[in-house]
Amino acid sequence: MKAFLLAGGEGLRLRPVTETVPKCLLPIRGKPLLSLWLELCRKHGVTEVLINLHHLSEKVLAFLNDHDFGVKVTTVYEERLSGSAGTVARHQSFVTGEEDFFVLYADNLTNIDLGAMLRFHRRRESLLTMGLFRTDTPEEKGIVSLDGRGLIIDFTEKPARPRSNLANAGIYIAGQQLYNYLRVEGFLDFGFDVLPKLVGKMHGYVIPEYLLDIGTPATYRQAQAEWAAVEGQDGACMRPPD
């Protein structure tokens, strides 16, 4: 099993900390986010990861060169960010021959059971399965509506009038058919450019474990406070406040 781990973000809302530390290397109780993700991938059977780099890429490369996480790591440098879907589109060769693959946003903190999500995905033979969590601020997220079978029947990025509180967690499992909806030219974002086209073709998996988007100083402080109760637990079903 392979995974795209999207780690090129600049972390603008986390400045000044991210002026000298890449967002993906921000420590959570002493351990960088990227380290937590690679350990999680290995634990759930991911054997190879492609990581996109941009901001302070030399520091990320130095970190990866100094550590062995038990998974094969391929890095790609983007002089200009391609967008969350752009990286996946431009590196289709990385997953050639794979039945399914993960797409993971490295700025999330989670102990999700990726194996359980994969089993859900394969039972439904879905084009794409989107990890979901419940949010108190749906107007700031990508919001979905589900039917009784878990099929996503509506998706809107940052809706003015949200129809639900089920939000995109930035964790996907996709099959090769996804590439029929991607293009390699220009900037390509999953939330705005791809997922709206997949409504009625993708399923939603509500994540029971802990998940927090490390996007602001407030959520970064929240992560430091909460992770001690989650770290080391296998699939602890602790949901933080949004």
Short mmCIF file of C-alpha atoms in Angstrom, two decimals:
data_model
loop_
_atom_site.label_atom_id
_atom_site.label_comp_id
_atom_site.label_asym_id
_atom_site.label_seq_id
_atom_site.Cartn_x
_atom_site.Cartn_y
_atom_site.Cartn_z
CA MET A 1 0.00 0.00 0.00
CA LYS A 2 1.26 3.47 -0.90
CA ALA A 3 0.39 6.96 0.29
CA PHE A 4 0.79 10.55 -0.80
CA LEU A 5 1.69 12.62 2.27
CA LEU A 6 1.13 16.29 1.50
CA ALA A 7 3.63 18.28 3.54
CA GLY A 8 4.52 21.36 1.49
CA GLY A 9 2.30 23.91 3.21
CA GLU A 10 3.85 27.14 4.49
CA GLY A 11 1.79 27.38 7.67
CA LEU A 12 1.12 31.09 7.22
CA ARG A 13 -1.34 31.28 10.12
CA LEU A 14 1.28 29.74 12.42
CA ARG A 15 3.90 32.42 11.88
CA PRO A 16 6.33 33.37 13.33
CA VAL A 17 6.99 29.75 14.39
CA THR A 18 6.83 28.45 10.81
CA GLU A 19 9.27 31.07 9.53
CA THR A 20 12.07 28.81 10.78
CA VAL A 21 10.36 25.43 11.27
CA PRO A 22 8.41 23.68 8.47
CA LYS A 23 4.80 23.11 9.46
CA CYS A 24 5.17 19.35 9.06
CA LEU A 25 8.06 19.36 11.56
CA LEU A 26 6.22 21.19 14.32
CA PRO A 27 6.73 19.09 17.45
CA ILE A 28 3.77 17.59 19.27
CA ARG A 29 5.01 16.78 22.77
CA GLY A 30 8.52 16.53 21.38
CA LYS A 31 7.79 14.53 18.23
CA PRO A 32 7.39 16.16 14.77
CA LEU A 33 4.05 15.78 12.99
CA LEU A 34 5.82 14.14 10.06
CA SER A 35 7.30 11.53 12.37
CA LEU A 36 3.87 10.75 13.80
CA TRP A 37 2.44 10.32 10.31
CA LEU A 38 5.21 8.02 9.09
CA GLU A 39 4.90 5.86 12.20
CA LEU A 40 1.13 5.67 11.68
CA CYS A 41 1.59 4.68 8.04
CA ARG A 42 4.00 1.89 8.92
CA LYS A 43 1.71 0.64 11.67
CA HIS A 44 -1.18 0.23 9.23
CA GLY A 45 0.67 -1.44 6.39
CA VAL A 46 1.76 1.47 4.20
CA THR A 47 5.13 0.53 2.76
CA GLU A 48 5.95 3.53 0.55
CA VAL A 49 5.19 7.24 0.89
CA LEU A 50 5.62 10.16 -1.52
CA ILE A 51 6.09 13.47 0.29
CA ASN A 52 5.87 16.82 -1.50
CA LEU A 53 8.20 19.56 -0.25
CA HIS A 54 8.18 23.33 -0.66
CA HIS A 55 8.67 25.61 2.35
CA LEU A 56 12.03 25.04 4.11
CA SER A 57 12.42 21.84 2.11
CA GLU A 58 16.08 21.46 3.09
CA LYS A 59 15.08 21.05 6.74
CA VAL A 60 12.53 18.37 5.91
CA LEU A 61 15.09 16.50 3.79
CA ALA A 62 17.67 16.67 6.57
CA PHE A 63 15.12 15.29 9.03
CA LEU A 64 14.18 12.42 6.71
CA ASN A 65 17.82 11.59 6.02
CA ASP A 66 18.53 11.36 9.74
CA HIS A 67 15.68 8.96 10.54
CA ASP A 68 14.47 5.55 9.42
CA PHE A 69 10.73 5.05 9.85
CA GLY A 70 10.51 1.61 8.28
CA VAL A 71 8.79 2.86 5.14
CA LYS A 72 10.31 3.82 1.81
CA VAL A 73 10.15 7.60 1.36
CA THR A 74 10.22 9.41 -1.98
CA THR A 75 10.35 13.22 -1.95
CA VAL A 76 9.39 15.68 -4.68
CA TYR A 77 10.22 19.38 -4.52
CA GLU A 78 7.64 21.86 -5.78
CA GLU A 79 9.06 25.29 -6.57
CA ARG A 80 5.46 26.43 -6.74
CA LEU A 81 2.87 24.42 -4.87
CA SER A 82 0.72 22.31 -7.19
CA GLY A 83 -2.28 22.12 -4.84
CA SER A 84 -3.47 19.14 -2.84
CA ALA A 85 -4.72 17.34 -5.95
CA GLY A 86 -1.99 18.70 -8.20
CA THR A 87 0.70 16.70 -6.43
CA VAL A 88 -1.35 13.53 -6.82
CA ALA A 89 -2.08 14.32 -10.48
CA ARG A 90 1.55 14.93 -11.43
CA HIS A 91 2.85 11.74 -9.83
CA GLN A 92 0.47 9.08 -11.11
CA SER A 93 3.48 6.88 -11.86
CA PHE A 94 4.08 6.56 -8.11
CA VAL A 95 0.89 4.51 -7.73
CA THR A 96 0.92 2.67 -11.05
CA GLY A 97 -0.27 -0.89 -10.41
CA GLU A 98 -1.81 -0.04 -7.02
CA GLU A 99 -5.45 -0.99 -6.53
CA ASP A 100 -5.90 1.76 -3.93
CA PHE A 101 -3.75 4.43 -2.31
CA PHE A 102 -3.99 6.96 0.53
CA VAL A 103 -3.84 10.74 0.26
CA LEU A 104 -2.99 12.28 3.65
CA TYR A 105 -2.67 15.90 4.76
CA ALA A 106 0.39 16.10 7.01
CA ASP A 107 -0.90 19.08 9.01
CA ASN A 108 -3.53 16.93 10.73
CA LEU A 109 -2.86 15.24 14.06
CA THR A 110 -4.63 11.89 14.34
CA ASN A 111 -4.42 8.31 15.52
CA ILE A 112 -6.91 7.07 12.91
CA ASP A 113 -7.07 3.35 12.22
CA LEU A 114 -6.17 3.49 8.53
CA GLY A 115 -6.79 -0.24 8.19
CA ALA A 116 -10.41 0.12 9.30
CA MET A 117 -10.94 2.93 6.80
CA LEU A 118 -9.40 0.81 4.03
CA ARG A 119 -11.73 -2.08 4.81
CA PHE A 120 -14.70 0.32 4.66
CA HIS A 121 -13.49 1.62 1.29
CA ARG A 122 -13.04 -1.80 -0.27
CA ARG A 123 -16.40 -3.12 0.91
CA ARG A 124 -18.06 -0.30 -0.99
CA GLU A 125 -15.82 -0.49 -4.07
CA SER A 126 -15.78 3.29 -4.00
CA LEU A 127 -13.95 5.57 -6.42
CA LEU A 128 -12.85 7.59 -3.40
CA THR A 129 -13.51 7.43 0.33
CA MET A 130 -13.24 10.66 2.29
CA GLY A 131 -12.45 10.67 6.00
CA LEU A 132 -14.93 12.84 7.90
CA PHE A 133 -15.21 14.42 11.33
CA ARG A 134 -17.87 16.51 13.05
CA THR A 135 -17.09 20.21 13.34
CA ASP A 136 -18.50 23.16 15.26
CA THR A 137 -17.38 25.55 12.50
CA PRO A 138 -18.78 24.06 9.27
CA GLU A 139 -18.58 27.37 7.42
CA GLU A 140 -14.77 27.06 7.58
CA LYS A 141 -14.56 23.47 6.25
CA GLY A 142 -15.47 21.31 3.28
CA ILE A 143 -18.90 19.98 4.27
CA VAL A 144 -20.68 16.83 3.06
CA SER A 145 -24.12 15.30 3.23
CA LEU A 146 -24.49 11.50 3.25
CA ASP A 147 -27.29 9.18 2.26
CA GLY A 148 -28.19 6.10 4.28
CA ARG A 149 -25.47 4.03 2.60
CA GLY A 150 -22.67 6.49 3.30
CA LEU A 151 -22.64 7.85 -0.25
CA ILE A 152 -21.70 11.52 -0.42
CA ILE A 153 -24.63 13.30 -2.06
CA ASP A 154 -23.43 16.87 -1.50
CA PHE A 155 -20.06 18.54 -1.01
CA THR A 156 -19.39 22.25 -0.60
CA GLU A 157 -16.12 23.88 0.37
CA LYS A 158 -16.63 26.52 3.10
CA PRO A 159 -20.39 26.89 2.58
CA ALA A 160 -22.18 30.07 3.64
CA ARG A 161 -25.15 27.94 4.72
CA PRO A 162 -23.85 24.50 5.76
CA ARG A 163 -26.22 21.56 5.36
CA SER A 164 -24.43 19.40 7.94
CA ASN A 165 -21.49 19.41 10.33
CA LEU A 166 -19.64 16.52 8.68
CA ALA A 167 -16.32 17.91 7.47
CA ASN A 168 -13.55 16.74 5.17
CA ALA A 169 -10.66 15.47 7.31
CA GLY A 170 -8.02 15.56 4.57
CA ILE A 171 -7.66 11.77 4.58
CA TYR A 172 -8.66 9.95 1.38
CA ILE A 173 -8.44 6.50 -0.12
CA ALA A 174 -8.74 6.43 -3.89
CA GLY A 175 -8.54 4.00 -6.78
CA GLN A 176 -7.03 4.50 -10.21
CA GLN A 177 -10.30 5.93 -11.56
CA LEU A 178 -9.53 9.13 -9.65
CA TYR A 179 -7.09 10.06 -12.40
CA ASN A 180 -9.98 10.45 -14.83
CA TYR A 181 -10.89 13.58 -12.83
CA LEU A 182 -7.42 15.11 -12.47
CA ARG A 183 -5.28 17.28 -14.74
CA VAL A 184 -1.56 17.90 -14.51
CA GLU A 185 -1.57 21.54 -15.64
CA GLY A 186 -1.75 24.37 -13.14
CA PHE A 187 -2.87 24.47 -9.53
CA LEU A 188 -5.40 21.79 -8.55
CA ASP A 189 -7.18 21.69 -5.20
CA PHE A 190 -9.20 18.71 -3.98
CA GLY A 191 -11.79 20.81 -2.17
CA PHE A 192 -12.58 23.28 -4.92
CA ASP A 193 -11.59 21.50 -8.15
CA VAL A 194 -12.02 17.74 -7.69
CA LEU A 195 -14.36 16.63 -4.92
CA PRO A 196 -17.43 18.52 -6.21
CA LYS A 197 -17.15 16.45 -9.41
CA LEU A 198 -17.20 13.20 -7.41
CA VAL A 199 -20.50 13.79 -5.62
CA GLY A 200 -22.54 10.61 -5.98
CA LYS A 201 -19.39 8.58 -6.74
CA MET A 202 -17.55 8.72 -3.38
CA HIS A 203 -18.30 7.59 0.15
CA GLY A 204 -17.75 9.20 3.52
CA TYR A 205 -16.08 7.45 6.47
CA VAL A 206 -16.78 9.10 9.82
CA ILE A 207 -13.53 8.84 11.79
CA PRO A 208 -14.18 7.67 15.37
CA GLU A 209 -10.64 8.41 16.54
CA TYR A 210 -8.90 11.66 17.44
CA LEU A 211 -8.31 14.21 14.67
CA LEU A 212 -7.24 17.85 14.87
CA ASP A 213 -6.16 20.24 12.10
CA ILE A 214 -3.00 22.01 13.28
CA GLY A 215 -3.67 25.27 11.46
CA THR A 216 -3.55 28.05 14.04
CA PRO A 217 -1.65 28.88 17.23
CA ALA A 218 -4.78 27.98 19.19
CA THR A 219 -5.11 24.49 17.68
CA TYR A 220 -1.37 23.94 18.05
CA ARG A 221 -1.65 24.66 21.78
CA GLN A 222 -4.72 22.42 21.91
CA ALA A 223 -2.77 19.59 20.31
CA GLN A 224 -0.01 19.86 22.91
CA ALA A 225 -2.57 19.66 25.71
CA GLU A 226 -4.62 16.78 24.31
CA TRP A 227 -2.12 14.47 22.65
CA ALA A 228 -0.83 13.05 25.92
CA ALA A 229 -4.22 11.39 26.44
CA VAL A 230 -4.15 9.88 22.95
CA GLU A 231 -0.51 9.04 22.22
CA GLY A 232 0.21 5.35 22.43
CA GLN A 233 -3.44 4.36 22.36
CA ASP A 234 -4.58 2.26 19.42
CA GLY A 235 -7.53 4.03 17.85
CA ALA A 236 -8.63 5.97 20.93
CA CYS A 237 -12.07 7.42 20.20
CA MET A 238 -11.39 10.85 21.65
CA ARG A 239 -12.78 13.71 19.59
CA PRO A 240 -11.51 17.19 20.37
CA PRO A 241 -13.67 20.30 20.29
CA ASP A 242 -13.28 22.00 16.92
#
